[in-house]
Tab-separated table of C-alpha atoms and ligand atoms in Angstrom:
chain	number	residue	atom	x	y	z
A	1	MET	CA	5.669	-2.149	-22.904
A	2	ASN	CA	8.778	-3.938	-21.746
A	3	GLU	CA	9.908	-4.892	-18.262
A	4	ASN	CA	11.873	-1.657	-17.880
A	5	GLN	CA	8.987	0.712	-18.483
A	6	LEU	CA	7.429	0.668	-15.045
A	7	SER	CA	7.187	3.802	-12.935
A	8	GLU	CA	9.742	3.935	-10.120
A	9	ARG	CA	6.857	3.373	-7.698
A	10	LEU	CA	5.692	0.142	-9.338
A	11	LYS	CA	9.298	-0.963	-9.904
A	12	ARG	CA	9.908	-0.812	-6.131
A	13	VAL	CA	6.658	-2.694	-5.509
A	14	GLY	CA	7.798	-5.342	-7.996
A	15	GLU	CA	11.123	-5.718	-6.190
A	16	LEU	CA	9.216	-6.564	-3.014
A	17	VAL	CA	7.132	-9.299	-4.650
A	18	PRO	CA	8.661	-12.697	-3.783
A	19	GLU	CA	10.380	-14.584	-6.634
A	20	ARG	CA	8.262	-17.294	-8.253
A	21	SER	CA	5.126	-16.240	-6.402
A	22	ARG	CA	1.615	-16.466	-7.829
A	23	VAL	CA	0.350	-12.923	-7.689
A	24	ALA	CA	-3.069	-11.272	-7.596
A	25	ASP	CA	-2.749	-7.624	-8.599
A	26	ILE	CA	-5.965	-5.903	-7.552
A	27	GLY	CA	-6.802	-2.628	-9.273
A	28	SER	CA	-4.570	-3.570	-12.168
A	29	ASP	CA	-5.127	-0.724	-14.645
A	30	HIS	CA	-3.251	-1.758	-17.847
A	31	ALA	CA	-1.860	-4.797	-15.951
A	32	TYR	CA	1.487	-2.975	-15.969
A	33	LEU	CA	2.825	-4.645	-12.822
A	34	PRO	CA	1.959	-8.297	-13.595
A	35	VAL	CA	3.085	-7.912	-17.223
A	36	ALA	CA	6.457	-6.476	-16.144
A	37	LEU	CA	6.980	-9.192	-13.507
A	38	VAL	CA	6.250	-12.000	-15.974
A	39	LEU	CA	8.491	-10.389	-18.629
A	40	GLN	CA	11.273	-10.217	-16.014
A	41	ASN	CA	10.735	-13.961	-15.380
A	42	LYS	CA	10.212	-13.092	-11.748
A	43	ILE	CA	6.774	-14.697	-11.586
A	44	GLU	CA	5.022	-17.262	-13.742
A	45	PHE	CA	1.386	-16.571	-12.976
A	46	ALA	CA	-0.787	-13.615	-12.099
A	47	VAL	CA	-4.400	-12.592	-11.823
A	48	ALA	CA	-5.027	-8.984	-12.839
A	49	GLY	CA	-8.280	-7.825	-11.196
A	50	GLU	CA	-10.161	-4.693	-12.203
A	51	VAL	CA	-13.581	-3.415	-11.209
A	52	VAL	CA	-13.918	-0.746	-13.901
A	53	ASN	CA	-14.513	-1.669	-17.509
A	54	GLY	CA	-12.047	0.753	-19.163
A	55	PRO	CA	-8.983	-0.305	-17.133
A	56	PHE	CA	-10.127	-3.953	-17.423
A	57	GLU	CA	-10.127	-3.707	-21.235
A	58	ALA	CA	-6.763	-1.907	-21.121
A	59	ALA	CA	-5.350	-4.719	-18.972
A	60	LYS	CA	-6.636	-7.405	-21.347
A	61	LYS	CA	-5.138	-5.546	-24.310
A	62	GLN	CA	-1.753	-5.161	-22.597
A	63	VAL	CA	-1.622	-8.864	-21.712
A	64	ARG	CA	-2.580	-9.897	-25.264
A	65	LYS	CA	-0.095	-7.474	-26.836
A	66	ASN	CA	2.709	-9.043	-24.824
A	67	GLY	CA	1.598	-12.587	-25.634
A	68	LEU	CA	1.028	-13.419	-21.963
A	69	THR	CA	-2.543	-14.765	-21.973
A	70	GLU	CA	-1.285	-18.133	-20.668
A	71	GLN	CA	0.439	-16.561	-17.671
A	72	ILE	CA	-1.901	-13.670	-16.773
A	73	VAL	CA	-5.644	-14.021	-16.262
A	74	VAL	CA	-7.506	-10.698	-16.364
A	75	ARG	CA	-10.807	-10.620	-14.484
A	76	LEU	CA	-13.503	-7.977	-14.113
A	77	ALA	CA	-14.330	-8.175	-10.406
A	78	ASN	CA	-14.631	-6.177	-7.222
A	79	GLY	CA	-11.464	-6.432	-5.136
A	80	LEU	CA	-10.353	-9.909	-4.138
A	81	ASP	CA	-13.415	-11.492	-5.782
A	82	ALA	CA	-11.054	-11.665	-8.766
A	83	VAL	CA	-9.201	-14.484	-7.009
A	84	GLU	CA	-10.334	-18.112	-7.301
A	85	ALA	CA	-9.140	-20.920	-5.027
A	86	SER	CA	-7.626	-22.788	-8.000
A	87	ASP	CA	-5.347	-19.781	-8.726
A	88	ASN	CA	-3.243	-20.760	-5.674
A	89	VAL	CA	-2.264	-17.159	-5.197
A	90	ASN	CA	0.394	-16.563	-2.534
A	91	ALA	CA	1.056	-12.847	-3.035
A	92	VAL	CA	-1.355	-9.938	-3.357
A	93	THR	CA	-0.410	-6.492	-4.638
A	94	ILE	CA	-2.782	-3.536	-4.238
A	95	CYS	CA	-1.272	-0.249	-5.366
A	96	GLY	CA	-2.059	3.328	-6.257
A	97	MET	CA	-5.218	3.723	-4.154
A	98	GLY	CA	-6.049	5.295	-0.812
A	99	GLY	CA	-5.192	3.255	2.261
A	100	VAL	CA	-8.844	3.147	3.336
A	101	LEU	CA	-9.882	1.615	0.007
A	102	ILE	CA	-7.041	-0.937	0.225
A	103	ARG	CA	-8.143	-1.734	3.779
A	104	ASP	CA	-11.762	-2.200	2.645
A	105	ILE	CA	-10.683	-4.492	-0.198
A	106	LEU	CA	-8.618	-6.603	2.230
A	107	ASP	CA	-11.431	-6.646	4.768
A	108	ALA	CA	-14.047	-7.789	2.240
A	109	GLY	CA	-11.601	-10.471	1.011
A	110	TRP	CA	-10.996	-11.569	4.583
A	111	ARG	CA	-14.702	-11.855	5.291
A	112	ASN	CA	-15.579	-13.796	2.121
A	113	GLN	CA	-12.395	-15.883	2.400
A	114	ARG	CA	-10.877	-14.842	-0.908
A	115	LEU	CA	-7.965	-13.813	1.267
A	116	GLN	CA	-6.672	-16.950	2.976
A	117	GLY	CA	-4.258	-15.195	5.347
A	118	ASN	CA	-1.173	-16.993	4.023
A	119	GLU	CA	-0.471	-14.563	1.178
A	120	ARG	CA	2.343	-12.024	1.221
A	121	LEU	CA	0.753	-8.566	0.882
A	122	VAL	CA	2.593	-5.825	-0.973
A	123	LEU	CA	0.551	-2.662	-0.559
A	124	GLN	CA	1.147	0.827	-1.860
A	125	PRO	CA	-1.336	3.304	-0.412
A	126	ASN	CA	-1.204	6.856	-1.812
A	127	ILE	CA	-2.566	8.263	1.463
A	128	GLY	CA	-4.242	6.831	4.590
A	129	GLU	CA	-1.435	4.495	5.664
A	130	LYS	CA	-2.539	4.588	9.322
A	131	PRO	CA	-5.985	2.938	8.865
A	132	LEU	CA	-4.328	0.327	6.661
A	133	ARG	CA	-1.702	-0.478	9.315
A	134	ASP	CA	-4.517	-0.552	11.920
A	135	TRP	CA	-6.295	-3.250	9.887
A	136	LEU	CA	-3.104	-5.253	9.367
A	137	THR	CA	-2.373	-5.137	13.108
A	138	GLU	CA	-5.922	-6.115	14.065
A	139	HIS	CA	-5.772	-9.085	11.677
A	140	GLY	CA	-2.491	-10.453	12.992
A	141	TYR	CA	-0.177	-9.286	10.215
A	142	THR	CA	3.475	-8.484	10.766
A	143	ILE	CA	4.987	-5.673	8.738
A	144	LEU	CA	8.038	-7.264	7.151
A	145	GLU	CA	9.314	-4.374	5.078
A	146	GLU	CA	8.476	-0.776	4.287
A	147	ASP	CA	9.771	1.653	1.733
A	148	ILE	CA	9.167	5.302	0.946
A	149	LEU	CA	9.984	7.065	-2.309
A	150	GLU	CA	9.333	10.260	-4.201
A	151	GLU	CA	8.274	10.364	-7.824
A	152	ASN	CA	6.842	13.326	-9.761
A	153	ASN	CA	6.690	15.384	-6.560
A	154	LYS	CA	4.584	12.805	-4.760
A	155	ILE	CA	5.692	10.697	-1.836
A	156	TYR	CA	4.600	7.064	-1.746
A	157	GLU	CA	4.852	4.416	0.947
A	158	ILE	CA	5.029	0.667	0.361
A	159	ILE	CA	4.095	-1.829	3.070
A	160	VAL	CA	4.913	-5.552	2.906
A	161	ALA	CA	3.016	-7.724	5.380
A	162	ALA	CA	2.378	-11.373	6.177
A	163	ARG	CA	0.812	-13.330	9.032
A	164	GLU	CA	3.599	-14.805	11.115
A	165	LYS	CA	3.452	-17.117	14.130
A	166	MET	CA	4.522	-14.344	16.500
A	167	ARG	CA	1.956	-11.540	16.643
A	168	VAL	CA	3.347	-8.025	16.908
A	169	ALA	CA	1.439	-5.359	18.825
A	170	TYR	CA	2.302	-2.158	16.984
A	171	SER	CA	1.937	1.066	18.936
A	172	GLU	CA	-0.191	3.987	17.713
A	173	LYS	CA	3.020	5.754	16.793
A	174	GLU	CA	4.327	2.805	14.757
A	175	ARG	CA	1.017	2.535	12.938
A	176	LEU	CA	1.080	6.231	12.069
A	177	PHE	CA	4.695	6.524	10.938
A	178	GLY	CA	5.354	2.918	9.945
A	179	PRO	CA	7.416	0.693	12.277
A	180	ILE	CA	10.224	0.171	9.753
A	181	LEU	CA	10.124	3.660	8.205
A	182	LEU	CA	10.395	5.051	11.731
A	183	LYS	CA	13.606	3.102	12.293
A	184	LYS	CA	15.097	3.929	8.878
A	185	GLN	CA	14.335	7.699	9.095
A	186	SER	CA	15.249	8.223	5.429
A	187	PRO	CA	15.482	11.758	3.959
A	188	ILE	CA	12.173	11.210	2.093
A	189	PHE	CA	10.515	10.146	5.350
A	190	GLN	CA	11.808	13.327	6.994
A	191	LYS	CA	10.536	15.378	4.048
A	192	LYS	CA	7.081	13.790	4.219
A	193	TRP	CA	6.698	14.490	7.918
A	194	GLN	CA	8.085	18.035	7.616
A	195	GLY	CA	5.202	18.594	5.171
A	196	GLU	CA	2.690	16.932	7.516
A	197	LEU	CA	3.965	19.139	10.347
A	198	LYS	CA	3.484	22.301	8.269
A	199	GLN	CA	-0.039	21.226	7.335
A	200	ARG	CA	-0.966	20.728	10.981
A	201	GLU	CA	0.556	24.069	11.982
A	202	THR	CA	-1.612	25.773	9.336
A	203	ILE	CA	-4.711	23.961	10.601
A	204	LEU	CA	-3.865	24.969	14.172
A	205	ALA	CA	-3.559	28.643	13.173
A	206	GLN	CA	-6.954	28.440	11.413
A	207	LEU	CA	-8.575	26.737	14.386
A	208	ALA	CA	-7.319	29.465	16.704
A	209	LYS	CA	-9.315	31.986	14.638
A	210	ALA	CA	-12.369	29.787	14.113
A	211	ALA	CA	-15.699	30.357	15.818
A	212	GLY	CA	-17.143	27.904	18.320
A	213	ASP	CA	-15.482	25.522	20.730
A	214	GLN	CA	-12.441	24.107	18.938
A	215	GLN	CA	-10.661	22.949	22.090
A	216	ALA	CA	-10.841	19.196	21.486
A	217	ARG	CA	-9.628	19.527	17.879
A	218	ILE	CA	-6.867	21.946	18.932
A	219	GLN	CA	-5.636	19.513	21.582
A	220	GLN	CA	-5.594	16.654	19.078
A	221	ILE	CA	-3.594	18.674	16.519
A	222	GLU	CA	-1.188	19.897	19.220
A	223	LYS	CA	-0.617	16.293	20.296
A	224	GLU	CA	0.118	15.262	16.706
A	225	ILE	CA	2.484	18.216	16.238
A	226	THR	CA	4.469	17.237	19.337
A	227	GLU	CA	4.615	13.629	18.170
A	228	ILE	CA	5.869	14.599	14.707
A	229	GLN	CA	8.414	17.015	16.177
A	230	GLU	CA	9.714	14.250	18.441
A	231	VAL	CA	10.062	11.840	15.547
A	232	LEU	CA	11.777	14.421	13.354
A	233	SER	CA	14.250	15.277	16.082
A	234	ASN	CA	14.899	11.556	16.578
A	235	GLU	CA	13.640	11.494	20.138
A	236	SER	CA	11.522	8.424	19.394
B	301	SAM	N1	-2.466	-0.448	-9.477
B	301	SAM	C1	-2.186	0.469	-10.549
B	301	SAM	C2	-1.055	1.368	-10.168
B	301	SAM	O1	-0.651	1.362	-9.013
B	301	SAM	O2	-0.556	2.115	-11.030
B	301	SAM	C3	-3.420	1.288	-10.909
B	301	SAM	C4	-3.786	2.328	-9.893
B	301	SAM	S1	-5.274	3.145	-10.323
B	301	SAM	C5	-5.070	4.698	-9.646
B	301	SAM	C6	-6.443	2.346	-9.282
B	301	SAM	C7	-7.178	1.239	-10.019
B	301	SAM	O3	-7.883	0.464	-9.074
B	301	SAM	C8	-8.195	1.773	-11.006
B	301	SAM	O4	-7.989	1.184	-12.255
B	301	SAM	C9	-9.527	1.365	-10.397
B	301	SAM	O5	-10.498	1.051	-11.371
B	301	SAM	C10	-9.142	0.136	-9.596
B	301	SAM	N2	-10.010	-0.187	-8.478
B	301	SAM	C11	-10.543	0.655	-7.565
B	301	SAM	N3	-11.301	-0.013	-6.682
B	301	SAM	C12	-11.226	-1.323	-7.028
B	301	SAM	C13	-11.811	-2.502	-6.517
B	301	SAM	N4	-12.624	-2.488	-5.465
B	301	SAM	N5	-11.544	-3.679	-7.149
B	301	SAM	C14	-10.733	-3.706	-8.229
B	301	SAM	N6	-10.157	-2.611	-8.764
B	301	SAM	C15	-10.405	-1.438	-8.173
């Protein structure tokens, strides 16, 4: 590969990684991201962590093929266990997984102190952004940047977070839609939430026909529909 062969999704993630940082890329199938960042001379050191043997071997091969074994250490490990104190990592990327899995990886790293709390996090959940933002908020992180993009008919969000002196209390709404995405209201954001709205309307129609007491679920979906409609009509 060369530094230009990243997917648009990983290219955007790479742009949000701070220059000259020491990166841990967790779930680093093929080590595409760290290899591209080192080839771009954007970073000098990375750990590529993988828990599954196949992607781990693919990552090792990719690093060797590009002659980067001095700059990129590939480790077979669960989540942030791939990171050692002597790596002096100050940025963590976790991409292409569900938000709940990313949250669980961060939480385990927090509890066993592989995550020090001073790293810049660049996270790209495929779904489940809300539970991830909940965890970030509960652990004192500020969301510094967010992006949303579409590639191959899929919409992806990117969240950049760090622990700052001033703690921000994000509202439920900000954690659902993304505090920065909510302000930017890009066309892709609108498209995503139009889709989410449709999905909820379908669920509501099904619930209306369903047997048993669906009242609580119906009320919840109706609340979400109103909230999405408000955001889409810019009444936020
Ligand atoms: N990060 C790459 C990307 O965004 O294109 C690869 C995404 S791939 C869909 C997810 C990768 O995460 C898989 O290779 C999987 O083995 C790895 N993975 C899942 N859970 C993990 C964990 N707890 N620790 C390390 N890697 C994990």
